[in-house]
Coordinates of C-alpha atoms in Angstrom, one line a residue:
M1 CA -5.4 -10.6 60.6
G2 CA -4.8 -12.4 63.9
G3 CA -4.5 -15.8 62.1
L4 CA -8.1 -15.9 61.2
P5 CA -9.1 -17.3 57.8
E6 CA -9.8 -15.0 54.9
Y7 CA -13.1 -15.4 53.2
V8 CA -14.4 -14.5 49.8
H9 CA -18.0 -13.4 50.1
V10 CA -20.1 -14.2 47.0
N11 CA -23.6 -12.9 46.3
H12 CA -26.1 -15.7 46.2
R13 CA -27.4 -14.6 42.8
D14 CA -23.8 -14.8 41.4
A15 CA -23.4 -18.2 43.0
R16 CA -26.5 -19.5 41.3
L17 CA -25.5 -18.1 37.9
F18 CA -22.1 -19.7 38.3
V19 CA -23.6 -23.1 39.1
V20 CA -26.0 -22.9 36.2
S21 CA -23.2 -21.9 33.8
L22 CA -21.0 -24.9 34.9
L23 CA -23.9 -27.4 34.7
V24 CA -25.2 -26.2 31.3
A25 CA -21.6 -26.4 29.9
S26 CA -21.5 -30.0 31.3
G27 CA -24.6 -31.0 29.4
L28 CA -27.6 -30.3 31.7
S29 CA -30.7 -28.6 30.4
L30 CA -31.2 -25.1 31.7
K31 CA -34.2 -26.2 33.7
N32 CA -32.4 -29.0 35.5
A33 CA -29.3 -26.8 36.0
E34 CA -31.4 -24.2 37.7
T35 CA -33.0 -26.8 40.0
V36 CA -29.5 -28.1 41.0
A37 CA -28.3 -24.5 41.6
L38 CA -31.4 -23.8 43.8
G39 CA -30.6 -26.7 46.1
L40 CA -26.9 -26.1 46.3
V41 CA -27.1 -22.4 46.9
Q42 CA -29.9 -22.7 49.4
A43 CA -27.6 -25.0 51.4
D44 CA -24.8 -22.4 51.4
L45 CA -27.3 -19.7 52.4
R46 CA -28.5 -21.8 55.4
G47 CA -25.0 -22.4 56.5
V48 CA -24.9 -26.1 55.4
E49 CA -21.7 -25.6 53.4
S50 CA -21.1 -29.4 53.5
H51 CA -23.9 -29.7 50.9
G52 CA -23.4 -26.4 49.0
I53 CA -21.7 -25.5 45.7
N54 CA -18.4 -27.0 46.9
R55 CA -20.0 -30.3 45.9
L56 CA -19.7 -29.3 42.2
P57 CA -16.2 -30.6 41.6
S58 CA -17.2 -34.2 42.6
Y59 CA -20.4 -34.0 40.6
L60 CA -18.6 -32.8 37.5
A61 CA -15.9 -35.4 38.0
R62 CA -18.6 -38.1 37.9
I63 CA -19.9 -36.7 34.7
R64 CA -16.5 -36.8 33.1
N65 CA -16.0 -40.3 34.3
G66 CA -19.2 -41.4 32.7
V67 CA -21.0 -42.5 35.9
L68 CA -23.5 -39.6 36.1
D69 CA -25.7 -38.7 33.1
P70 CA -26.1 -34.9 32.7
K71 CA -28.7 -35.3 30.0
A72 CA -31.0 -37.7 31.9
E73 CA -34.6 -36.6 32.5
P74 CA -36.6 -38.0 35.4
T75 CA -39.8 -39.8 34.4
L76 CA -42.9 -40.2 36.4
T77 CA -45.2 -43.3 36.8
Q78 CA -48.5 -42.9 38.7
I79 CA -49.0 -46.0 40.8
T80 CA -52.3 -45.1 42.6
P81 CA -54.1 -41.8 43.1
V82 CA -51.8 -41.1 46.0
V83 CA -48.6 -42.9 45.1
A84 CA -46.2 -42.2 42.3
Q85 CA -42.7 -43.3 41.4
V86 CA -39.9 -41.3 39.7
D87 CA -37.1 -42.9 37.8
G88 CA -34.0 -40.7 37.9
H89 CA -32.3 -42.6 35.1
N90 CA -28.9 -41.9 36.8
G91 CA -29.2 -38.2 36.4
F92 CA -28.8 -35.6 39.1
G93 CA -30.8 -36.3 42.2
F94 CA -32.1 -32.7 42.5
P95 CA -34.5 -32.7 39.5
A96 CA -35.7 -36.2 40.4
A97 CA -36.5 -35.3 44.0
H98 CA -38.0 -32.0 42.9
L99 CA -40.4 -33.7 40.5
A100 CA -41.3 -36.3 43.2
M101 CA -42.1 -33.7 45.8
K102 CA -44.0 -31.6 43.2
T103 CA -46.1 -34.7 42.4
A104 CA -46.6 -35.6 46.0
I105 CA -47.9 -32.0 46.7
E106 CA -50.4 -32.1 43.8
M107 CA -51.7 -35.4 45.1
A108 CA -52.0 -34.1 48.6
K109 CA -53.9 -31.0 47.5
T110 CA -56.7 -33.2 46.2
L111 CA -56.5 -36.3 48.3
G112 CA -54.9 -35.1 51.5
I113 CA -51.6 -37.1 51.2
G114 CA -49.2 -37.9 48.4
M115 CA -46.2 -40.3 48.4
A116 CA -43.5 -40.6 45.8
S117 CA -40.6 -43.1 45.6
V118 CA -37.5 -42.3 43.6
K119 CA -35.2 -44.9 42.1
H120 CA -31.9 -44.9 40.1
S121 CA -31.1 -41.4 41.4
N122 CA -28.1 -39.6 42.8
H123 CA -27.2 -37.3 45.6
F124 CA -29.8 -34.5 45.9
G125 CA -27.9 -32.2 48.3
M126 CA -29.4 -30.9 51.5
S127 CA -32.7 -32.5 52.3
A128 CA -34.1 -29.3 53.8
W129 CA -34.4 -27.6 50.4
I130 CA -37.0 -30.3 49.4
V131 CA -38.8 -29.8 52.7
Q132 CA -38.8 -26.1 52.0
Q133 CA -40.5 -26.9 48.6
A134 CA -43.4 -28.5 50.5
V135 CA -43.5 -25.7 53.2
D136 CA -43.8 -23.1 50.4
A137 CA -46.8 -25.0 49.1
G138 CA -48.4 -25.0 52.6
M139 CA -47.7 -28.7 53.1
M140 CA -46.2 -30.9 55.8
S141 CA -43.6 -33.4 54.5
L142 CA -41.2 -36.3 55.1
V143 CA -38.0 -36.5 53.0
F144 CA -35.9 -39.7 53.2
T145 CA -33.0 -40.9 51.2
N146 CA -30.3 -43.5 51.4
S147 CA -26.6 -43.0 50.7
S148 CA -23.3 -44.7 50.3
P149 CA -21.9 -46.8 53.2
A150 CA -20.2 -44.8 56.0
L151 CA -21.6 -46.2 59.2
P152 CA -21.3 -49.6 60.8
A153 CA -24.3 -51.4 62.1
W154 CA -24.3 -51.1 65.9
G155 CA -21.6 -53.5 67.2
G156 CA -20.0 -53.8 63.7
K157 CA -16.8 -52.3 62.4
E158 CA -17.4 -52.3 58.6
K159 CA -19.0 -49.5 56.6
L160 CA -22.4 -50.7 55.7
L161 CA -25.1 -48.0 56.3
G162 CA -25.3 -44.5 54.8
V163 CA -25.2 -41.2 56.7
S164 CA -28.8 -40.8 55.4
P165 CA -30.6 -37.7 56.6
I166 CA -34.0 -37.7 58.2
A167 CA -35.9 -34.6 57.2
C168 CA -39.4 -33.4 57.8
G169 CA -41.3 -30.1 58.0
A170 CA -44.5 -28.2 58.5
P171 CA -45.6 -24.6 57.8
G172 CA -45.6 -22.2 60.7
G173 CA -48.2 -19.7 61.9
E174 CA -48.2 -16.0 62.3
G175 CA -45.5 -14.9 64.7
S176 CA -43.5 -18.1 64.3
I177 CA -41.4 -19.9 61.7
P178 CA -41.8 -23.2 59.7
F179 CA -40.7 -26.4 61.4
I180 CA -37.8 -27.8 59.3
L181 CA -35.8 -30.7 60.7
D182 CA -32.9 -32.1 58.7
M183 CA -30.4 -34.3 60.6
A184 CA -28.1 -37.2 59.9
P185 CA -28.2 -40.4 62.0
S186 CA -24.5 -39.9 62.7
V187 CA -22.8 -37.6 65.2
A188 CA -22.0 -35.3 62.2
A189 CA -22.8 -35.4 58.5
R190 CA -20.0 -36.9 56.4
G191 CA -20.0 -33.8 54.2
K192 CA -18.7 -31.9 57.2
I193 CA -15.6 -34.1 57.2
H194 CA -15.1 -33.3 53.5
K195 CA -15.5 -29.6 54.3
A196 CA -12.8 -29.9 57.1
K197 CA -10.5 -31.6 54.6
R198 CA -11.0 -28.8 52.0
R199 CA -10.3 -26.2 54.6
G200 CA -7.3 -27.9 56.3
E201 CA -9.2 -28.1 59.6
K202 CA -9.3 -30.8 62.3
I203 CA -12.6 -32.5 63.2
P204 CA -13.9 -33.3 66.7
G205 CA -12.6 -36.6 68.1
D206 CA -16.1 -38.1 68.6
W207 CA -17.1 -37.8 64.9
A208 CA -15.3 -40.7 63.3
L209 CA -12.9 -43.6 63.7
D210 CA -9.8 -44.3 61.5
A211 CA -9.2 -47.5 59.6
E212 CA -7.8 -49.1 62.8
G213 CA -11.0 -48.3 64.7
R214 CA -9.4 -45.5 66.8
P215 CA -11.0 -42.1 67.3
T216 CA -9.4 -39.5 65.1
N217 CA -9.5 -35.7 64.6
D218 CA -7.9 -36.0 61.1
P219 CA -10.4 -35.8 58.3
D220 CA -8.1 -37.7 55.9
K221 CA -7.9 -40.6 58.3
A222 CA -11.6 -40.6 58.8
L223 CA -12.3 -40.7 55.1
D224 CA -9.5 -43.2 54.2
G225 CA -11.0 -46.5 55.4
G226 CA -12.5 -45.0 58.6
V227 CA -16.1 -45.0 59.6
M228 CA -18.5 -42.3 61.0
L229 CA -20.0 -42.7 64.4
T230 CA -23.8 -43.0 64.9
M231 CA -25.6 -40.7 67.2
G232 CA -27.1 -42.4 70.2
G233 CA -25.3 -45.7 69.5
P234 CA -27.9 -48.3 68.4
K235 CA -30.6 -45.6 67.9
G236 CA -28.6 -43.9 65.1
S237 CA -27.9 -47.3 63.6
G238 CA -31.6 -48.1 63.6
L239 CA -32.5 -44.8 62.0
A240 CA -29.9 -45.4 59.2
I241 CA -31.4 -48.8 58.5
M242 CA -34.9 -47.2 58.4
M243 CA -33.7 -44.9 55.7
D244 CA -32.4 -47.8 53.7
V245 CA -35.8 -49.7 54.1
F246 CA -37.9 -46.8 52.9
S247 CA -35.5 -45.3 50.3
G248 CA -33.6 -48.3 49.0
V249 CA -35.5 -51.5 49.5
L250 CA -38.9 -50.0 48.7
S251 CA -37.9 -48.1 45.6
G252 CA -35.9 -50.8 43.9
S253 CA -32.6 -48.8 44.2
A254 CA -29.4 -50.0 45.7
F255 CA -29.4 -50.8 49.4
A256 CA -27.5 -52.7 52.1
G257 CA -24.2 -50.9 51.3
G258 CA -24.7 -51.0 47.6
V259 CA -25.1 -47.2 47.0
T260 CA -22.1 -45.5 45.3
G261 CA -21.2 -42.2 46.8
P262 CA -20.7 -38.9 45.1
Y263 CA -16.9 -39.0 45.5
D264 CA -16.7 -42.5 44.0
M265 CA -16.0 -42.5 40.3
S266 CA -16.4 -46.3 39.8
Q267 CA -20.1 -46.7 38.9
P268 CA -23.6 -45.0 39.0
G269 CA -24.9 -44.0 42.5
D270 CA -28.3 -45.8 42.3
V271 CA -29.6 -43.8 45.2
G272 CA -33.2 -44.1 46.4
H273 CA -35.5 -41.5 48.0
F274 CA -38.9 -41.5 49.7
L275 CA -41.0 -38.4 49.9
V276 CA -44.4 -37.7 51.5
A277 CA -46.6 -34.5 51.4
I278 CA -49.4 -34.1 53.8
K279 CA -52.2 -31.5 53.8
P280 CA -52.2 -29.9 57.3
D281 CA -55.9 -29.1 57.4
L282 CA -57.1 -32.7 57.3
F283 CA -58.3 -32.8 60.9
M284 CA -58.9 -29.1 61.6
S285 CA -58.9 -25.8 59.7
M286 CA -55.6 -24.4 58.4
D287 CA -56.0 -21.4 60.7
E288 CA -56.3 -23.7 63.8
F289 CA -53.3 -25.8 62.6
K290 CA -51.1 -22.7 62.2
G291 CA -52.3 -21.3 65.5
R292 CA -51.2 -24.5 67.2
M293 CA -47.8 -24.4 65.4
T294 CA -47.4 -20.8 66.7
T295 CA -48.1 -22.0 70.2
L296 CA -45.6 -24.8 69.9
Y297 CA -43.0 -22.5 68.6
H298 CA -43.3 -20.0 71.4
R299 CA -43.5 -22.7 74.1
V300 CA -40.2 -24.2 72.8
V301 CA -38.2 -21.0 72.4
S302 CA -39.4 -19.5 75.7
S303 CA -38.9 -22.7 77.8
K304 CA -36.6 -22.4 80.8
K305 CA -32.9 -22.6 79.9
I306 CA -30.1 -24.5 81.5
E307 CA -27.0 -22.7 82.7
G308 CA -24.8 -21.4 79.9
V309 CA -27.5 -21.4 77.2
E310 CA -28.4 -17.9 76.0
R311 CA -31.2 -18.9 73.6
I312 CA -33.3 -21.9 72.6
Y313 CA -34.0 -22.3 68.9
F314 CA -36.8 -24.1 67.0
P315 CA -35.6 -26.6 64.4
G316 CA -34.5 -24.7 61.3
E317 CA -34.3 -21.4 63.1
I318 CA -30.5 -21.1 63.2
E319 CA -30.4 -21.8 59.5
L320 CA -33.1 -19.2 58.8
L321 CA -31.1 -16.6 60.7
T322 CA -27.9 -17.6 58.8
E323 CA -29.8 -17.3 55.5
K324 CA -31.0 -13.8 56.3
K325 CA -27.4 -12.8 57.1
R326 CA -25.9 -14.3 54.0
L327 CA -28.6 -12.9 51.7
A328 CA -27.4 -9.5 52.9
E329 CA -23.6 -10.1 53.2
G330 CA -22.9 -12.9 50.7
I331 CA -21.9 -16.5 51.1
P332 CA -18.4 -17.0 52.7
F333 CA -15.8 -19.3 51.0
V334 CA -12.1 -19.8 51.8
Q335 CA -9.8 -19.1 48.9
A336 CA -9.0 -22.8 48.4
E337 CA -12.7 -23.4 47.7
I338 CA -12.9 -20.6 45.3
D339 CA -9.8 -21.9 43.5
A340 CA -11.3 -25.4 43.2
L341 CA -14.5 -24.0 41.7
N342 CA -12.6 -21.8 39.3
K343 CA -10.5 -24.7 38.2
E344 CA -13.8 -26.3 37.0
A345 CA -14.7 -23.0 35.3
E346 CA -11.4 -23.1 33.4
I347 CA -12.0 -26.7 32.3
L348 CA -15.5 -25.8 31.0
K349 CA -14.5 -22.4 29.7
V350 CA -17.1 -20.4 31.6
G351 CA -16.8 -17.3 33.8
K352 CA -15.2 -17.6 37.2
I353 CA -16.7 -17.0 40.6
G354 CA -15.5 -14.6 43.2
E355 CA -13.5 -12.3 40.9
S356 CA -15.5 -9.2 41.6
V357 CA -15.9 -9.6 45.4
R358 CA -13.5 -8.5 48.1
L359 CA -11.6 -10.5 50.7
E360 CA -12.6 -10.1 54.3
C361 CA -11.2 -11.4 57.5
L362 CA -13.9 -12.8 59.8

């Protein structure tokens, strides 16, 4: 074995069925459970395990603690012909965000652009799955959200701003791939620290500070009173504030450190989102737009490399390659993650995950 970790590989269809069974048993409608499962499993397929089905124990704990309503249905209010607002009613963020993007897409099809604000929502997983929803409809998009405090304002030492992802996308042309950018304003997403904690791993020393303001490679110390570090210093701090303006202030949701995180059982999340869909052929034909995207893709990936770099990737390309591999080979989980998921299955009396798959050493 050579000291390498053992992984349980789970077929993506089995993973989705498992998620749906847990959520339906927890009170979600089948439709909403399938939407949540889509977002979580897509994250695992893309290699974004920090936002995959390992999030389920925290979501289910919030349901049991009465701070997340599994039966809530998002409602839509049309503000103008190109602007809508969704109220998540403290339900899962996935159905609320999905409805908002669906509405934005429909508005954009007719009027060129559609914007939707979401209030009183919760964590919606990996932003890229909502960007993908727009790409699949042939649309460009912006996907913003705010989140619970984890970052200090530049120059500060208290947790105030969220590690709120900035995401956007555009369809690709023939011989290229879609542009999908999904990044946190911190050096690393906070979910990656939770992932390291689950797996008993250390984190790089430039990701976070402990409660005393010292760099740490211990995920427990980073999460227990510590803070994440912004990317690019004041630039990352500015981007995190931008997410709060568009997602929190504008929507009427919590902001300025008021969002409750998915691992906090004290009160509803009150997360806000802001989504935009844009029709790509507003200024030229769709064929011309896609041709230009193909040119951009090939110019980026064929540009001259610095020493030590084997390949230059387009935003979203590494995740696309990971997805292709995992669709064929399954999604890898360590045994501790499987055990945590199956503990939830025991509580809810549904079938377990990973029982019919083999262990492999990678």
